[in-house]
Amino acid sequence: MNHYNKIGILISLAILFSVYTVILYSKNTEYPAVSGTSTDRGKRIWQEKNCIACHQIYGLGGYLGPDLTNTYSEKGKDYIMAFLKSGTQVMPDFNLSQNEINDLTEYLKSIDASGTGRPGKLKINDDGTIEQPEKIPGR
């Protein structure tokens, strides 16, 4: 392959990439009306409000706020809803509606039910696998 063929291929790829980028970013990016389960809507709120910038889920995320993976079973629904309703000195009040608070609480409940996010509570087996501790029923 000579030098001119390589340049031709590079130019073709650059043009194709440019066309693809224009097509991709010119599409309508508006989200349809939020639908789905309460948990789905809560996840959307979590993403829109960028909660992960300050909070962690499964140890991933920001460090300004606490890890919220198991907050539902450790603190309870009312505790979470109180924080979401008015914020704190550190956490802003996002002026969430009661429906948004309910949905976000349901999202945190679903995360909590999926396992533990505290690495110190995980058991590492000899073969390198990780074992989740059993959750206490009703918590």
PDB file of C-alpha atoms in Angstrom:
ATOM      1  CA  MET A   1       0.000   0.000   0.000  1.00  0.00           C
ATOM      2  CA  ASN A   2       1.556   3.240  -1.057  1.00  0.00           C
ATOM      3  CA  HIS A   3       1.553   6.575   0.716  1.00  0.00           C
ATOM      4  CA  TYR A   4      -1.338   8.023  -1.358  1.00  0.00           C
ATOM      5  CA  ASN A   5      -3.625   5.063  -0.579  1.00  0.00           C
ATOM      6  CA  LYS A   6      -3.054   5.537   3.155  1.00  0.00           C
ATOM      7  CA  ILE A   7      -3.863   9.243   2.918  1.00  0.00           C
ATOM      8  CA  GLY A   8      -7.012   8.460   0.886  1.00  0.00           C
ATOM      9  CA  ILE A   9      -8.175   5.954   3.483  1.00  0.00           C
ATOM     10  CA  LEU A  10      -7.483   8.414   6.311  1.00  0.00           C
ATOM     11  CA  ILE A  11      -9.431  11.184   4.534  1.00  0.00           C
ATOM     12  CA  SER A  12     -12.333   8.791   3.821  1.00  0.00           C
ATOM     13  CA  LEU A  13     -12.489   7.739   7.472  1.00  0.00           C
ATOM     14  CA  ALA A  14     -12.396  11.369   8.613  1.00  0.00           C
ATOM     15  CA  ILE A  15     -15.282  12.252   6.276  1.00  0.00           C
ATOM     16  CA  LEU A  16     -17.328   9.227   7.375  1.00  0.00           C
ATOM     17  CA  PHE A  17     -16.697  10.066  11.028  1.00  0.00           C
ATOM     18  CA  SER A  18     -17.782  13.673  10.454  1.00  0.00           C
ATOM     19  CA  VAL A  19     -20.974  12.628   8.664  1.00  0.00           C
ATOM     20  CA  TYR A  20     -21.776  10.080  11.377  1.00  0.00           C
ATOM     21  CA  THR A  21     -21.208  12.704  14.089  1.00  0.00           C
ATOM     22  CA  VAL A  22     -23.529  15.206  12.389  1.00  0.00           C
ATOM     23  CA  ILE A  23     -26.248  12.560  11.994  1.00  0.00           C
ATOM     24  CA  LEU A  24     -25.865  11.370  15.584  1.00  0.00           C
ATOM     25  CA  TYR A  25     -26.014  14.821  17.172  1.00  0.00           C
ATOM     26  CA  SER A  26     -28.726  16.234  14.928  1.00  0.00           C
ATOM     27  CA  LYS A  27     -31.271  13.681  16.109  1.00  0.00           C
ATOM     28  CA  ASN A  28     -33.914  14.776  18.572  1.00  0.00           C
ATOM     29  CA  THR A  29     -32.413  14.317  22.031  1.00  0.00           C
ATOM     30  CA  GLU A  30     -35.572  15.165  23.948  1.00  0.00           C
ATOM     31  CA  TYR A  31     -36.690  12.360  26.198  1.00  0.00           C
ATOM     32  CA  PRO A  32     -40.251  11.159  25.863  1.00  0.00           C
ATOM     33  CA  ALA A  33     -42.510  11.567  28.864  1.00  0.00           C
ATOM     34  CA  VAL A  34     -41.012   9.716  31.801  1.00  0.00           C
ATOM     35  CA  SER A  35     -42.757   6.406  32.124  1.00  0.00           C
ATOM     36  CA  GLY A  36     -42.058   2.995  33.553  1.00  0.00           C
ATOM     37  CA  THR A  37     -42.073   1.876  37.123  1.00  0.00           C
ATOM     38  CA  SER A  38     -41.474   4.116  40.094  1.00  0.00           C
ATOM     39  CA  THR A  39     -37.967   2.652  40.274  1.00  0.00           C
ATOM     40  CA  ASP A  40     -37.312   3.545  36.618  1.00  0.00           C
ATOM     41  CA  ARG A  41     -38.467   7.112  37.182  1.00  0.00           C
ATOM     42  CA  GLY A  42     -36.321   7.307  40.336  1.00  0.00           C
ATOM     43  CA  LYS A  43     -33.271   6.203  38.395  1.00  0.00           C
ATOM     44  CA  ARG A  44     -33.944   8.910  35.813  1.00  0.00           C
ATOM     45  CA  ILE A  45     -34.166  11.522  38.603  1.00  0.00           C
ATOM     46  CA  TRP A  46     -30.901  10.178  40.113  1.00  0.00           C
ATOM     47  CA  GLN A  47     -29.222  10.687  36.747  1.00  0.00           C
ATOM     48  CA  GLU A  48     -30.779  14.081  35.977  1.00  0.00           C
ATOM     49  CA  LYS A  49     -29.848  15.531  39.365  1.00  0.00           C
ATOM     50  CA  ASN A  50     -26.341  14.028  39.057  1.00  0.00           C
ATOM     51  CA  CYS A  51     -26.545  12.472  42.523  1.00  0.00           C
ATOM     52  CA  ILE A  52     -23.526  10.285  41.728  1.00  0.00           C
ATOM     53  CA  ALA A  53     -21.325  13.399  41.782  1.00  0.00           C
ATOM     54  CA  CYS A  54     -21.623  13.483  45.583  1.00  0.00           C
ATOM     55  CA  HIS A  55     -22.943  10.043  46.557  1.00  0.00           C
ATOM     56  CA  GLN A  56     -21.735   6.525  45.943  1.00  0.00           C
ATOM     57  CA  ILE A  57     -23.598   3.403  44.921  1.00  0.00           C
ATOM     58  CA  TYR A  58     -21.623   0.180  45.486  1.00  0.00           C
ATOM     59  CA  GLY A  59     -18.603   2.334  46.354  1.00  0.00           C
ATOM     60  CA  LEU A  60     -18.624   4.155  43.008  1.00  0.00           C
ATOM     61  CA  GLY A  61     -19.224   7.886  42.806  1.00  0.00           C
ATOM     62  CA  GLY A  62     -18.427  11.033  44.727  1.00  0.00           C
ATOM     63  CA  TYR A  63     -17.178  11.333  48.275  1.00  0.00           C
ATOM     64  CA  LEU A  64     -18.958  14.462  49.499  1.00  0.00           C
ATOM     65  CA  GLY A  65     -22.045  12.499  50.587  1.00  0.00           C
ATOM     66  CA  PRO A  66     -22.391   8.985  51.980  1.00  0.00           C
ATOM     67  CA  ASP A  67     -22.639   5.731  50.048  1.00  0.00           C
ATOM     68  CA  LEU A  68     -26.379   5.161  49.609  1.00  0.00           C
ATOM     69  CA  THR A  69     -26.346   1.499  48.562  1.00  0.00           C
ATOM     70  CA  ASN A  70     -27.874   0.197  51.789  1.00  0.00           C
ATOM     71  CA  THR A  71     -29.328   3.375  53.259  1.00  0.00           C
ATOM     72  CA  TYR A  72     -32.900   2.151  52.800  1.00  0.00           C
ATOM     73  CA  SER A  73     -32.442  -0.880  55.084  1.00  0.00           C
ATOM     74  CA  GLU A  74     -30.118   0.932  57.492  1.00  0.00           C
ATOM     75  CA  LYS A  75     -32.010   4.220  57.937  1.00  0.00           C
ATOM     76  CA  GLY A  76     -35.489   3.616  56.526  1.00  0.00           C
ATOM     77  CA  LYS A  77     -37.873   5.192  54.084  1.00  0.00           C
ATOM     78  CA  ASP A  78     -38.876   8.160  56.279  1.00  0.00           C
ATOM     79  CA  TYR A  79     -35.238   9.142  56.844  1.00  0.00           C
ATOM     80  CA  ILE A  80     -34.544   9.186  53.107  1.00  0.00           C
ATOM     81  CA  MET A  81     -37.719  11.095  52.307  1.00  0.00           C
ATOM     82  CA  ALA A  82     -36.920  13.774  54.908  1.00  0.00           C
ATOM     83  CA  PHE A  83     -33.519  14.432  53.318  1.00  0.00           C
ATOM     84  CA  LEU A  84     -34.995  14.537  49.823  1.00  0.00           C
ATOM     85  CA  LYS A  85     -37.761  16.905  50.890  1.00  0.00           C
ATOM     86  CA  SER A  86     -35.631  19.671  52.356  1.00  0.00           C
ATOM     87  CA  GLY A  87     -31.940  18.938  51.764  1.00  0.00           C
ATOM     88  CA  THR A  88     -29.291  19.697  54.393  1.00  0.00           C
ATOM     89  CA  GLN A  89     -26.510  22.217  54.931  1.00  0.00           C
ATOM     90  CA  VAL A  90     -24.378  20.239  52.466  1.00  0.00           C
ATOM     91  CA  MET A  91     -27.004  18.660  50.201  1.00  0.00           C
ATOM     92  CA  PRO A  92     -29.061  21.165  48.227  1.00  0.00           C
ATOM     93  CA  ASP A  93     -32.838  21.220  48.225  1.00  0.00           C
ATOM     94  CA  PHE A  94     -33.710  20.101  44.715  1.00  0.00           C
ATOM     95  CA  ASN A  95     -37.360  21.173  45.141  1.00  0.00           C
ATOM     96  CA  LEU A  96     -38.535  17.673  44.287  1.00  0.00           C
ATOM     97  CA  SER A  97     -42.249  16.983  44.073  1.00  0.00           C
ATOM     98  CA  GLN A  98     -43.730  14.339  46.359  1.00  0.00           C
ATOM     99  CA  ASN A  99     -43.972  11.960  43.372  1.00  0.00           C
ATOM    100  CA  GLU A 100     -40.280  12.503  42.584  1.00  0.00           C
ATOM    101  CA  ILE A 101     -39.359  11.871  46.224  1.00  0.00           C
ATOM    102  CA  ASN A 102     -41.403   8.658  46.182  1.00  0.00           C
ATOM    103  CA  ASP A 103     -39.773   7.522  42.927  1.00  0.00           C
ATOM    104  CA  LEU A 104     -36.241   8.300  44.108  1.00  0.00           C
ATOM    105  CA  THR A 105     -36.920   6.475  47.376  1.00  0.00           C
ATOM    106  CA  GLU A 106     -38.130   3.442  45.410  1.00  0.00           C
ATOM    107  CA  TYR A 107     -34.942   3.537  43.350  1.00  0.00           C
ATOM    108  CA  LEU A 108     -32.819   3.533  46.505  1.00  0.00           C
ATOM    109  CA  LYS A 109     -34.953   0.684  47.862  1.00  0.00           C
ATOM    110  CA  SER A 110     -34.280  -1.368  44.710  1.00  0.00           C
ATOM    111  CA  ILE A 111     -30.540  -0.760  44.984  1.00  0.00           C
ATOM    112  CA  ASP A 112     -30.611  -1.785  48.625  1.00  0.00           C
ATOM    113  CA  ALA A 113     -32.420  -5.019  47.798  1.00  0.00           C
ATOM    114  CA  SER A 114     -29.756  -5.969  45.252  1.00  0.00           C
ATOM    115  CA  GLY A 115     -26.984  -6.518  47.789  1.00  0.00           C
ATOM    116  CA  THR A 116     -24.494  -4.809  50.016  1.00  0.00           C
ATOM    117  CA  GLY A 117     -22.343  -1.927  48.956  1.00  0.00           C
ATOM    118  CA  ARG A 118     -19.967  -1.972  51.908  1.00  0.00           C
ATOM    119  CA  PRO A 119     -16.777  -3.759  50.820  1.00  0.00           C
ATOM    120  CA  GLY A 120     -15.877  -4.524  54.442  1.00  0.00           C
ATOM    121  CA  LYS A 121     -19.009  -6.666  54.729  1.00  0.00           C
ATOM    122  CA  LEU A 122     -18.213  -8.790  51.680  1.00  0.00           C
ATOM    123  CA  LYS A 123     -16.552 -12.172  52.049  1.00  0.00           C
ATOM    124  CA  ILE A 124     -13.764 -12.869  49.559  1.00  0.00           C
ATOM    125  CA  ASN A 125     -13.464 -16.599  48.901  1.00  0.00           C
ATOM    126  CA  ASP A 126     -10.175 -18.410  48.308  1.00  0.00           C
ATOM    127  CA  ASP A 127     -10.942 -18.642  44.591  1.00  0.00           C
ATOM    128  CA  GLY A 128     -11.307 -14.830  44.347  1.00  0.00           C
ATOM    129  CA  THR A 129     -15.086 -14.751  44.101  1.00  0.00           C
ATOM    130  CA  ILE A 130     -17.069 -12.437  46.342  1.00  0.00           C
ATOM    131  CA  GLU A 131     -19.909 -13.668  48.502  1.00  0.00           C
ATOM    132  CA  GLN A 132     -22.760 -11.390  49.486  1.00  0.00           C
ATOM    133  CA  PRO A 133     -23.819 -11.634  53.122  1.00  0.00           C
ATOM    134  CA  GLU A 134     -27.411 -12.713  53.618  1.00  0.00           C
ATOM    135  CA  LYS A 135     -29.798  -9.842  54.067  1.00  0.00           C
ATOM    136  CA  ILE A 136     -32.003  -9.869  57.118  1.00  0.00           C
ATOM    137  CA  PRO A 137     -35.649 -10.361  56.014  1.00  0.00           C
ATOM    138  CA  GLY A 138     -37.782  -7.276  56.463  1.00  0.00           C
ATOM    139  CA  ARG A 139     -34.831  -4.872  56.439  1.00  0.00           C
TER     140      ARG A 139
END
